[in-house]
Tab-separated table of C-alpha atoms in Angstrom:
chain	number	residue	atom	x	y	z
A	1	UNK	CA	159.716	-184.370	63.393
A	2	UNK	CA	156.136	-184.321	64.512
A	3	UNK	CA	157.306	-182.726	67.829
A	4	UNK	CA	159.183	-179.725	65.599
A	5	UNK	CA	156.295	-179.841	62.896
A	6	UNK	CA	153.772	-177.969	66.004
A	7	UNK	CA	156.599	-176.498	67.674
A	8	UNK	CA	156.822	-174.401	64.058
A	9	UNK	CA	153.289	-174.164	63.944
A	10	UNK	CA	152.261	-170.777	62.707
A	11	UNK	CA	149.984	-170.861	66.473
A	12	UNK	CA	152.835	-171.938	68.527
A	13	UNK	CA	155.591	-169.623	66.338
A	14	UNK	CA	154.259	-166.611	68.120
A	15	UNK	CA	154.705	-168.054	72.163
A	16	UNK	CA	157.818	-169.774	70.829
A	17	UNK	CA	158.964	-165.591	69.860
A	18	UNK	CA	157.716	-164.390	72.827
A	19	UNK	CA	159.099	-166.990	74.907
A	20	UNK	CA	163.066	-166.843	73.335
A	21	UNK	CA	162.803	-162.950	73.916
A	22	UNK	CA	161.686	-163.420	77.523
A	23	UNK	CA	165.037	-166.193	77.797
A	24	UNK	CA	167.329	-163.595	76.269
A	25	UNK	CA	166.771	-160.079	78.153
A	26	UNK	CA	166.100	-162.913	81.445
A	27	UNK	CA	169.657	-163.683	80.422
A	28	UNK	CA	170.839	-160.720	79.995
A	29	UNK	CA	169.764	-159.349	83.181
A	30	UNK	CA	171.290	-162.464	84.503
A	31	UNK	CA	174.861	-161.604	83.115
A	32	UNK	CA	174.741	-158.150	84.510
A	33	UNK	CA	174.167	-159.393	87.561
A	34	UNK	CA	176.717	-162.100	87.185
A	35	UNK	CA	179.093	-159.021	86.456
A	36	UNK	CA	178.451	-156.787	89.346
A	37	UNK	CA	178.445	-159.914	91.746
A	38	UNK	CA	181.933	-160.381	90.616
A	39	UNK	CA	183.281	-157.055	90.919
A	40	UNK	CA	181.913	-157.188	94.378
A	41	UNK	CA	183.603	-160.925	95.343
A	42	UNK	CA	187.066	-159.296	93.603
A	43	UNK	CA	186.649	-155.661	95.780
A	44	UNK	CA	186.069	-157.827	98.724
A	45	UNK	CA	188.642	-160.412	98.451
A	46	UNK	CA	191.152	-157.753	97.890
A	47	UNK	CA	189.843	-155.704	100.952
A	48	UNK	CA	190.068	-158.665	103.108
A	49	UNK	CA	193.397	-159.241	101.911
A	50	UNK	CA	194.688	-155.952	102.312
A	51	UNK	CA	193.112	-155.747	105.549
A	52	UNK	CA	194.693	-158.892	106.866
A	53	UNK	CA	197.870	-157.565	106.422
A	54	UNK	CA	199.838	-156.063	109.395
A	55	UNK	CA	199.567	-151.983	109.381
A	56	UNK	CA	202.459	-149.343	108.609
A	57	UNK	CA	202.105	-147.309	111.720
A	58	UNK	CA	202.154	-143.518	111.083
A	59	UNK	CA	204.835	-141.990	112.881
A	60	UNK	CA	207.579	-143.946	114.685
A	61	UNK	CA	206.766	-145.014	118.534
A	62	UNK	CA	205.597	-142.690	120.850
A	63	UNK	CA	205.429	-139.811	118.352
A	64	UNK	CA	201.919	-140.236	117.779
A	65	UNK	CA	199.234	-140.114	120.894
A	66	UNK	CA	198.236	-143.872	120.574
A	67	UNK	CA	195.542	-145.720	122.794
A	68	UNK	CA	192.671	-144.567	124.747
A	69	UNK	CA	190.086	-142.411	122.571
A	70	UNK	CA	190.125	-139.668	120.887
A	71	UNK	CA	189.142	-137.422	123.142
A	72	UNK	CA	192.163	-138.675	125.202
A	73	UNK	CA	194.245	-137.775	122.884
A	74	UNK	CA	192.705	-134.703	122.094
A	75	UNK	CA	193.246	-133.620	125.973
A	76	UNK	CA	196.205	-133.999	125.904
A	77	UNK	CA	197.094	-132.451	122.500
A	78	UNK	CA	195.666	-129.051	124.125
A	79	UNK	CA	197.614	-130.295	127.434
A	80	UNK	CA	200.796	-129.887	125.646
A	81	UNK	CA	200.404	-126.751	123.638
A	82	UNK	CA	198.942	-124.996	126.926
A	83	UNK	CA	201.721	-125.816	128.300
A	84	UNK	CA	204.479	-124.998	126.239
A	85	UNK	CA	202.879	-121.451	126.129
A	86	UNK	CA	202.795	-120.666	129.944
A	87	UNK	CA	205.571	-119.363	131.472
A	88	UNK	CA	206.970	-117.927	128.375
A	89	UNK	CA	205.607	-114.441	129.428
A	90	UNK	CA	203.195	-115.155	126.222
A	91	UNK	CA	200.172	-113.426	125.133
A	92	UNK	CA	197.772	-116.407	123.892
A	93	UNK	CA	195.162	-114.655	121.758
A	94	UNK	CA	194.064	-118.605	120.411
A	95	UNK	CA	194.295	-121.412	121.080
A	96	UNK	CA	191.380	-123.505	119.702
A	97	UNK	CA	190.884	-127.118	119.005
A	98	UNK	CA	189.379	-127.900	115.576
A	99	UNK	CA	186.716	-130.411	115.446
A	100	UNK	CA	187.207	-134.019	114.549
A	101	UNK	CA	187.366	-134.585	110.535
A	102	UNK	CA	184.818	-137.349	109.913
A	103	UNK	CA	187.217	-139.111	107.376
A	104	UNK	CA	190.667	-138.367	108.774
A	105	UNK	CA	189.509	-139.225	112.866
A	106	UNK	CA	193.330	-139.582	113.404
A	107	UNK	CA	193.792	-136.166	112.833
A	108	UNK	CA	194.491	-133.689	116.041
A	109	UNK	CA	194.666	-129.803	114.969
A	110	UNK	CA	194.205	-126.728	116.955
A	111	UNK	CA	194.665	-122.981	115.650
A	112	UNK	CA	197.068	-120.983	117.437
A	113	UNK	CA	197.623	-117.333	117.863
A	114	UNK	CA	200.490	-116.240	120.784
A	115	UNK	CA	202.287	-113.349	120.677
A	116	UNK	CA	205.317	-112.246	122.617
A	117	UNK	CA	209.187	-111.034	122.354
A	118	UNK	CA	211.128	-113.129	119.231
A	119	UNK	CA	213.150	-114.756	121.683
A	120	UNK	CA	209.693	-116.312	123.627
A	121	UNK	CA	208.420	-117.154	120.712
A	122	UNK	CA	211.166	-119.050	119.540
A	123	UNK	CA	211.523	-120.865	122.931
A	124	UNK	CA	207.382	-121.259	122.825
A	125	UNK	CA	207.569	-123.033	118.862
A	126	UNK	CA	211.035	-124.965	119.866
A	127	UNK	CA	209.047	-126.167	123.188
A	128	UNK	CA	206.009	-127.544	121.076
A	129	UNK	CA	207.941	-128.953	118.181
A	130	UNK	CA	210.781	-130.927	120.481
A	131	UNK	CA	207.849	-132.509	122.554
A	132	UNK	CA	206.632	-135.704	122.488
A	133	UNK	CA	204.374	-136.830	121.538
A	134	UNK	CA	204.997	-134.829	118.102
A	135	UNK	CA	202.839	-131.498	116.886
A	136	UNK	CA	204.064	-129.823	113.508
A	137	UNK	CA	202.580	-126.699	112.324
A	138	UNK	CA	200.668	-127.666	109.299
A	139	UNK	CA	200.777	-123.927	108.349
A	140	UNK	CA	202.367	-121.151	110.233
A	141	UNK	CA	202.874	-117.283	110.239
A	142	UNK	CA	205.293	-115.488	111.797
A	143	UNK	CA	205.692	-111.562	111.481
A	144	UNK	CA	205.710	-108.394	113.218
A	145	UNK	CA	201.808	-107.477	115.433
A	146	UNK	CA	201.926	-104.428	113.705
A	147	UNK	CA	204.582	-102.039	111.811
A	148	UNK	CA	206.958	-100.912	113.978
A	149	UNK	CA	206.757	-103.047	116.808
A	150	UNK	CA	208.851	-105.395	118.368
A	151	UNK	CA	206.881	-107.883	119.811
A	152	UNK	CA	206.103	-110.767	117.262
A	153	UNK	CA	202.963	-113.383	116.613
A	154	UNK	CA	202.716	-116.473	115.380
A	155	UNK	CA	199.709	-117.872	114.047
A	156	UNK	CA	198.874	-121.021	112.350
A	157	UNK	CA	197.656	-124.695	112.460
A	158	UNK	CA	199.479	-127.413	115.029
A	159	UNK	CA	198.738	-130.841	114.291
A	160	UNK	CA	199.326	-134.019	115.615
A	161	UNK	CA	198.274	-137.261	114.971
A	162	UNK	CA	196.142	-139.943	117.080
A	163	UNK	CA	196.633	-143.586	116.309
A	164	UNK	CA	195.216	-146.129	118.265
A	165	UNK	CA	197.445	-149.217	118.772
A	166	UNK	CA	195.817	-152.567	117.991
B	1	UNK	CA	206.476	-193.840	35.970
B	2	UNK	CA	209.744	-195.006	37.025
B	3	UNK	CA	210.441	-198.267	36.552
B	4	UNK	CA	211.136	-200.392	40.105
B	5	UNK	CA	214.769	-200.694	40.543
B	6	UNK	CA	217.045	-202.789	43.114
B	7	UNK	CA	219.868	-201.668	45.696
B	8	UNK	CA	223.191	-202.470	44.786
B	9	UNK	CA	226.285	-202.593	46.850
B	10	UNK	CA	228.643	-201.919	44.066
B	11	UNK	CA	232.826	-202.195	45.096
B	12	UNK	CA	234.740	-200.753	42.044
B	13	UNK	CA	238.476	-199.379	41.773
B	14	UNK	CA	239.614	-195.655	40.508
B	15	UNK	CA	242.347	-194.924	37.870
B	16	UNK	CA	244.604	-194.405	40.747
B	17	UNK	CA	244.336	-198.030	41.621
B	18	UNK	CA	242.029	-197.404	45.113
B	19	UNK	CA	239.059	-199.222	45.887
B	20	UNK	CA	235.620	-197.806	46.136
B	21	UNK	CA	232.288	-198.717	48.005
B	22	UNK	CA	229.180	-197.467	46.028
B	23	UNK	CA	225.213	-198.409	46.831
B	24	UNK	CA	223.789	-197.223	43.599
B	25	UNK	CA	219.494	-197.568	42.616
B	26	UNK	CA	219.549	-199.232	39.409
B	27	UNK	CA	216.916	-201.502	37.216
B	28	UNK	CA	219.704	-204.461	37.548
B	29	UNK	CA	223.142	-205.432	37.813
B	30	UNK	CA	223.575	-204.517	34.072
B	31	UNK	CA	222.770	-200.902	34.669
B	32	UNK	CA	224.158	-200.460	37.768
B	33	UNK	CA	227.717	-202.050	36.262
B	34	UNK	CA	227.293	-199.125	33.075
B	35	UNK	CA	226.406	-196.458	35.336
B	36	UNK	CA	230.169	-197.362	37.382
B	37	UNK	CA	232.035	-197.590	33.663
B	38	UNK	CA	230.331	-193.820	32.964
B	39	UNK	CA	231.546	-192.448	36.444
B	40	UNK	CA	235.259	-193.771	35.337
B	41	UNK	CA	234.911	-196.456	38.194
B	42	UNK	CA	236.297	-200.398	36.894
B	43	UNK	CA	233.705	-202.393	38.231
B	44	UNK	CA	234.713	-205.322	40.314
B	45	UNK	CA	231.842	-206.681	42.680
B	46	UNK	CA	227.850	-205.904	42.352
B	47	UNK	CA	225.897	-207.481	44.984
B	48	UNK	CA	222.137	-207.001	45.444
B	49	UNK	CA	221.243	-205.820	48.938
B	50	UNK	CA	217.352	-205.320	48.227
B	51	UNK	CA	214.738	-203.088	46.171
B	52	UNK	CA	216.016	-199.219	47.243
B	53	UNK	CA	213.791	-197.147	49.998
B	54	UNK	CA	212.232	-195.373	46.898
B	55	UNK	CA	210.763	-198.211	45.146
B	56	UNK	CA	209.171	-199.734	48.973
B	57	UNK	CA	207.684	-196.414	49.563
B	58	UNK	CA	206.144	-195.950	45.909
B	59	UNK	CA	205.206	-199.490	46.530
B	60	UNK	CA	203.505	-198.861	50.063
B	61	UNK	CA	201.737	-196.000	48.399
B	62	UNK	CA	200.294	-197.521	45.547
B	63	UNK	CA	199.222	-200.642	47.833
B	64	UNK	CA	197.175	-198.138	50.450
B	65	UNK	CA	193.537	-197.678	49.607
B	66	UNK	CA	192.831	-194.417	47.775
B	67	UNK	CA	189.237	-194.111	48.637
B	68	UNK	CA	189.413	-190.516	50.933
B	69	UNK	CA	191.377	-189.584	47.428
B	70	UNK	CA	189.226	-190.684	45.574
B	71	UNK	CA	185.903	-189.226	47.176
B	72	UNK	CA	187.363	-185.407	47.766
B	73	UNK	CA	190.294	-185.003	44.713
B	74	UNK	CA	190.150	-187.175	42.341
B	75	UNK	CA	186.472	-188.831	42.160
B	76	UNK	CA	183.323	-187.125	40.959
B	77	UNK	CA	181.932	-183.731	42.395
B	78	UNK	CA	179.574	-184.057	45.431
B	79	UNK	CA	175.872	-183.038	43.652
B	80	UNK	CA	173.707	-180.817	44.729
B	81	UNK	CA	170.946	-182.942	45.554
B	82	UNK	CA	172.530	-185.595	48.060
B	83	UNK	CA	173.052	-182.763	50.621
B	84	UNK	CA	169.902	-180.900	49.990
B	85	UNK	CA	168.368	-180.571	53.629
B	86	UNK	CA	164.571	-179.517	53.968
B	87	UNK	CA	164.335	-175.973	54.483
B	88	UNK	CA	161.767	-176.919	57.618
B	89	UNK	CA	164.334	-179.069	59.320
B	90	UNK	CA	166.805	-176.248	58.880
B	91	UNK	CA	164.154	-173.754	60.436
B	92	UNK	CA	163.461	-176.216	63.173
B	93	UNK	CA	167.085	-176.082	63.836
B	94	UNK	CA	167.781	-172.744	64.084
B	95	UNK	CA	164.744	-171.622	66.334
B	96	UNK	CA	165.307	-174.604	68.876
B	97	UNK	CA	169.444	-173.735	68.847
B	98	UNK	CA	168.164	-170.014	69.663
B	99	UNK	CA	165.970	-171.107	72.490
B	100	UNK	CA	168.461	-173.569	73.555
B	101	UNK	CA	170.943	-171.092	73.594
B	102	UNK	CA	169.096	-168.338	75.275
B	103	UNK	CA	167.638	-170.785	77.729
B	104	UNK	CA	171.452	-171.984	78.639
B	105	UNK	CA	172.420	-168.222	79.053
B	106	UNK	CA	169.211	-167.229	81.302
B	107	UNK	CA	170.349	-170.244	83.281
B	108	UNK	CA	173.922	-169.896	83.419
B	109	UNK	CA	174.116	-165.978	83.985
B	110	UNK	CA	171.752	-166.729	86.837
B	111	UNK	CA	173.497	-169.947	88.511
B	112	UNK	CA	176.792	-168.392	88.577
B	113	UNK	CA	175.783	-164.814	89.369
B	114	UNK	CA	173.598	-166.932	92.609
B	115	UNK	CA	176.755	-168.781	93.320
B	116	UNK	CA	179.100	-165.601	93.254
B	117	UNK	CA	176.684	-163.829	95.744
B	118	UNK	CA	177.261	-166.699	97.783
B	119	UNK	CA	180.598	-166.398	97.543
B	120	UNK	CA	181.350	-162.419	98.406
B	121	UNK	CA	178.808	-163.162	101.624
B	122	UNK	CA	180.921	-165.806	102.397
B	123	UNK	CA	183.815	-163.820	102.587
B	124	UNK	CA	182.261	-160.902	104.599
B	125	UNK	CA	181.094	-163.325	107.130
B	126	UNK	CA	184.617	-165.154	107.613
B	127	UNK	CA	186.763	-162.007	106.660
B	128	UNK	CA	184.896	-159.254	109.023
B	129	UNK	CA	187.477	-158.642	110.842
B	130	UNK	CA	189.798	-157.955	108.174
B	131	UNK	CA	187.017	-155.849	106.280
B	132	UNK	CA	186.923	-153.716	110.063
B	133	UNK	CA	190.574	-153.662	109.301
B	134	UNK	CA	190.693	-152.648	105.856
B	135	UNK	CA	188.471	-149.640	106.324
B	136	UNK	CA	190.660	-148.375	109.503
B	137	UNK	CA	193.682	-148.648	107.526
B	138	UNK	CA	191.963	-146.725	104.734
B	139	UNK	CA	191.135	-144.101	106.821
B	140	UNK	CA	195.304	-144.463	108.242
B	141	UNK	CA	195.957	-143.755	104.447
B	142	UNK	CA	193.921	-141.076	104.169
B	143	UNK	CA	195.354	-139.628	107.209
B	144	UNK	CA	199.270	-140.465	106.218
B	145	UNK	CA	198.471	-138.552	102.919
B	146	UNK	CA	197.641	-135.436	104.958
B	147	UNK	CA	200.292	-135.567	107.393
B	148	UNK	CA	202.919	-137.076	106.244
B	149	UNK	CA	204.302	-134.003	104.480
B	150	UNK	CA	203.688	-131.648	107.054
B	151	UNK	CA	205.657	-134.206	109.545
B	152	UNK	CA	208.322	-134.630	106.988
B	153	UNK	CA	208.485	-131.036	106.324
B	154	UNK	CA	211.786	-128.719	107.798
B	155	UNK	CA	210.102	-127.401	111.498
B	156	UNK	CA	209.587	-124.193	112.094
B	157	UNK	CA	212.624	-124.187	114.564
B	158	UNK	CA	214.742	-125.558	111.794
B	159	UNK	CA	213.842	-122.944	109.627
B	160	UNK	CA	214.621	-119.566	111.714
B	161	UNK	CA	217.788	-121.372	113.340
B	162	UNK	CA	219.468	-122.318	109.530
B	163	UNK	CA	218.325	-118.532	108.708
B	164	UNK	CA	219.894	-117.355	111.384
B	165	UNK	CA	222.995	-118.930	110.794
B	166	UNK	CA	223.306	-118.215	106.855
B	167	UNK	CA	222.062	-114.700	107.095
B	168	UNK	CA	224.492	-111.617	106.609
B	169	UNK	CA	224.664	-109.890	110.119
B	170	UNK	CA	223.304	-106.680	108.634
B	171	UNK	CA	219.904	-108.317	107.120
B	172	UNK	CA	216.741	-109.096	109.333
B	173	UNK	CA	214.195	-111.643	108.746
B	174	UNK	CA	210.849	-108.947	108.484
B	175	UNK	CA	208.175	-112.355	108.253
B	176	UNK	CA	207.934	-115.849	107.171
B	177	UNK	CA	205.461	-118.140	106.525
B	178	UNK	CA	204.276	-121.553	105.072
B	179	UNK	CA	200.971	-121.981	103.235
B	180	UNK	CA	198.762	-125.186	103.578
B	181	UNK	CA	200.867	-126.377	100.241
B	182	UNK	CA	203.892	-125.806	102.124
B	183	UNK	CA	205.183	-123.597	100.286
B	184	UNK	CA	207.679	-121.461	102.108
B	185	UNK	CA	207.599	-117.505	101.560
B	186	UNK	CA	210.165	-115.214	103.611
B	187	UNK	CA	210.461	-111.355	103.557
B	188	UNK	CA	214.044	-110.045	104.138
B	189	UNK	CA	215.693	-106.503	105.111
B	190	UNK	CA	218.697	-105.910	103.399
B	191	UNK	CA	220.905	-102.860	102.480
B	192	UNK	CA	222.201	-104.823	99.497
B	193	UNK	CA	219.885	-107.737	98.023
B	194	UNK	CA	223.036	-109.224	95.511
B	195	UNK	CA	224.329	-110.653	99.026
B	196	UNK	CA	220.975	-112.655	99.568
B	197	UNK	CA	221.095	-114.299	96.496
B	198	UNK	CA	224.375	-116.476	96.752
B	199	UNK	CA	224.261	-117.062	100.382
B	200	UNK	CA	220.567	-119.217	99.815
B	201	UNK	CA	221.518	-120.434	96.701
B	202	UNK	CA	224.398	-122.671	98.379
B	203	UNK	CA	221.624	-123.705	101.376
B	204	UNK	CA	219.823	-127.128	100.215
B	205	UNK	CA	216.942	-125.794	102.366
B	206	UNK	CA	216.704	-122.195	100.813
B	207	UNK	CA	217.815	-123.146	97.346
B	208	UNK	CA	214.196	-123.272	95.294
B	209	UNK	CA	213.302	-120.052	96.737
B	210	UNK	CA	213.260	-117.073	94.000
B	211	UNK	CA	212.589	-113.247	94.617
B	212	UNK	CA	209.028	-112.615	93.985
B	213	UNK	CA	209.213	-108.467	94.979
B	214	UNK	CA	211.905	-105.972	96.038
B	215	UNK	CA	210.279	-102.453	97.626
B	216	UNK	CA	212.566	-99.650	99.598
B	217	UNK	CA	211.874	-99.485	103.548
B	218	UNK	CA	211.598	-95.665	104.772
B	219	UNK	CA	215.306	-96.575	106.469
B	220	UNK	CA	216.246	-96.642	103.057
B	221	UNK	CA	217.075	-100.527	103.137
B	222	UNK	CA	215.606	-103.131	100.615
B	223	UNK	CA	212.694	-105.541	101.573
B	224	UNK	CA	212.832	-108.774	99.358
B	225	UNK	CA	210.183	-111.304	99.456
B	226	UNK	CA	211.355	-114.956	98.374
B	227	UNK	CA	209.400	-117.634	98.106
B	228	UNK	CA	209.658	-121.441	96.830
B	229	UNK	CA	206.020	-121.842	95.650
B	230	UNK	CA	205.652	-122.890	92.021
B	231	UNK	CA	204.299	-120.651	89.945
C-alpha cells in the first residue's frame, strides 16, 4: 500500500498519465503492425503455395512457340506469317510486329495488311491459321480495297503466344 | 411435513379370487393394510422391506449442512459495510490494471508483429523459387485471359468456309469483320433479305447475329449488315 500510496501521488499521477498514454498508442502502433505483418505472411504463404503448384500450360503442345527467348519466338512468329504470304501473288502493304507488352511478355502480335484476289487471300489466312505453331487473328477485316473492285484486303491483328517450357 | 413412512411389500387378493403384489409408502402396517381394504384389495401378507426412497432422500437432505443456504437465501442480508472497499485501493486498482493492460498490449502487439516478420522472411527465403514461380504464372494468367478467347474463337477460315456453304447461291458476302470484343459483324448482298434470315438462324455459328441496317445497292439488290455484338 505504501508502494500504490506514491504511485497515486498527485506528483507521480501526472508521469503515471503520460506514461499509460505513451503504452497505449505504442500499442496501438504495435497492433497495426501486427496486422499488416500478417496480411503479408498470409499473401505470401498463399503465393508460395500457388506457385509450387505445377502450371496449366496455355495452348496444347507445340501450339505455342515454347523455349528459347522471346525474341526467338518473335523471329519466328514474323518467319511464319512472311511466309505464308509469299507466293500467294500477294500485295503485303503491313506486316509489323508490335512491341512486347510489359505485363503479358507471352504475348506475340503483329498487324497485318495483304491484299490480293479472294481466292489468295483465303489460301494466305487458311495458310497462317493451319500452321503450327498457332497464330489467330485477334481482330480481322476483310472487305473490298475500294468500291467496285475485285481484289480484296485483309487487315487485322495475328497473335500467337510464347511460353517458355520449364 | 410429511410424516416418515416405511416400504411395504403388500400381497393381497381381488374379488375375482387373483392374487396381487403391491409395494405401497405407508406410516405402518396398519395404514398400509386400510389403504388395500379402500382399493377393494383383501389383504393377506404385509411385510416391511425398508423406509421408501422418499423418506431416505428427505432424510439425506435434512442431514446435509445448510450453511451456503443459509448465507445467500435464507440467512441475513450481506450489509453494506463488510464489503465497503477504500475508494484509494479501488483507484490504485484501476490505474495499475490500465497500465498493466496497456503495457501487455504494447508488448504483445510488438512480440508477435516481430515474430510474424520473421515468419513471412522466412518464407521468402525458403519459398523463392516458388514466389519466381508464382509471379510467372501470374503473368501466364494474365496472358490466358487475353488469348484464350481469341484462340477459342471460330477462325477466320471457319467463318467464310460455313458462309460459303449456308449462303443462297445468289447472295455475296460484301465484308466481314471481328472487333477486339469479338464480336462478329458481316455485310450481305441479297435480292431478297427474308431468305437470309432462316438460313443463319438454323447455323449454331450465325445464330446470335441480328440485322443492324438494310440499304439498296445501285444493282438494285439489298445490302444487310448483321452483326452478333450486344447492344
Amino acid at each position: 500500500m505504501i508502494m500504490l500510496d506514491r504511485l497515486l501521488a498527485p506528483r507521480a499521477l501526472l508521469p503515471l498519465i503520460m506514461a499509460v498514454a505513451l503504452t497505449l498508442t505504442a500499442g496501438w502502433f504495435g497492433v497495426e503492425r501486427l496486422n499488416r505483418e500478417r496480411d503479408r505472411l498470409t499473401t505470401l504463404e498463399a503465393m508460395a503455395a500457388l506457385g509450387s503448384r505445377a502450371p496449366v500450360p496455355l495452348l496444347p503442345e507445340g501450339l505455342a512457340h515454347g523455349g528459347g527467348s522471346r525474341r526467338a519466338a518473335e523471329a519466328a512468329f514474323g518467319r511464319q506469317i512472311d511466309q505464308a504470304a509469299s507466293g500467294h501473288r500477294l500485295l503485303v502493304e503491313r506486316i509489323e510486329q508490335l512491341a512486347a507488352d510489359r505485363e503479358r511478355p507471352g504475348l506475340l502480335l503483329a498487324r497485318i495488311a495483304v491484299s490480293g484476289s479472294e481466292a489468295d487471300i483465303m489460301r494466305f489466312v487458311r495458310r497462317v491459321e493451319s500452321g503450327k505453331p498457332a497464330i489467330r487473328f485477334a481482330d480481322w477485316h476483310i472487305g473490298r480495297t475500294a468500291p467496285g473492285e475485285s481484289t480484296i484486303r485483309i487487315e487485322g491483328n495475328a497473335l500467337a503466344l510464347w511460353e517458355p517450357v520449364g | 411435513m410429511t410424516p416418515p413412512t416405511t416400504r411395504f411389500r403388500c400381497e393381497a387378493a381381488r374379488p375375482s379370487g387373483a392374487t396381487d403384489v403391491r409395494l405401497i409408502d405407508a406410516a405402518s402396517a396398519a395404514a398400509a393394510r386400510d389403504r388395500l381394504i379402500a382399493a377393494g384389495l383383501e389383504p393377506l401378507t404385509i411385510e416391511a422391506v425398508g423406509p421408501s426412497l422418499l423418506t431416505r432422500l428427505s432424510e439425506l437432505l435434512k442431514s446435509r449442512p445448510r450453511r451456503r443456504l443459509e448465507k445467500h437465501v435464507l440467512g441475513e442480508p450481506i450489509r453494506a459495510a463488510a464489503v465497503r472497499v477504500p475508494p484509494r485501493f479501488l483507484a490504485s486498482v484501476l490505474v495499475l490494471s490500465l497500465a498493466g493492460t496497456s503495457c501487455a498490449l504494447m508488448v504483445g502487439s510488438w512480440s508477435l508483429a516481430l515474430v510474424t516478420g520473421w515468419k513471412a522472411e522466412r518464407i521468402m527465403r525458403r519459398e523463392a523459387a516458388s514466389l519466381v514461380h508464382y509471379h510467372e504464372r501470374l503473368a501466364k494468367e494474365r496472358l490466358r485471359r487475353v488469348a484464350a478467347p481469341v484462340m477459342t474463337a471460330p477462325a477466320i477460315t471457319e467463318v467464310m468456309e460455313r458462309l460459303a456453304g449456308i449462303l443462297p447461291p445468289d447472295t455475296g458476302l460484301a465484308d466481314a469483320k471481328r472487333d477486339a470484343a469479338g464480336a462478329l459483324t458481316i455485310v450481305l448482298e441479297t435480292p431478297d433479305p427474308d431468305q437470309i434470315r432462316p438460313v443463319f438462324a438454323h447455323d449454331p455459328l450465325f445464330r446470335s447475329m441480328r440485322s443492324i441496317g438494310q440499304a439498296r445497292t445501285e444493282q438494285g439488290t439489298m445490302r444487310i449488315t448483321l452483326t452478333d455484338a450486344r447492344r
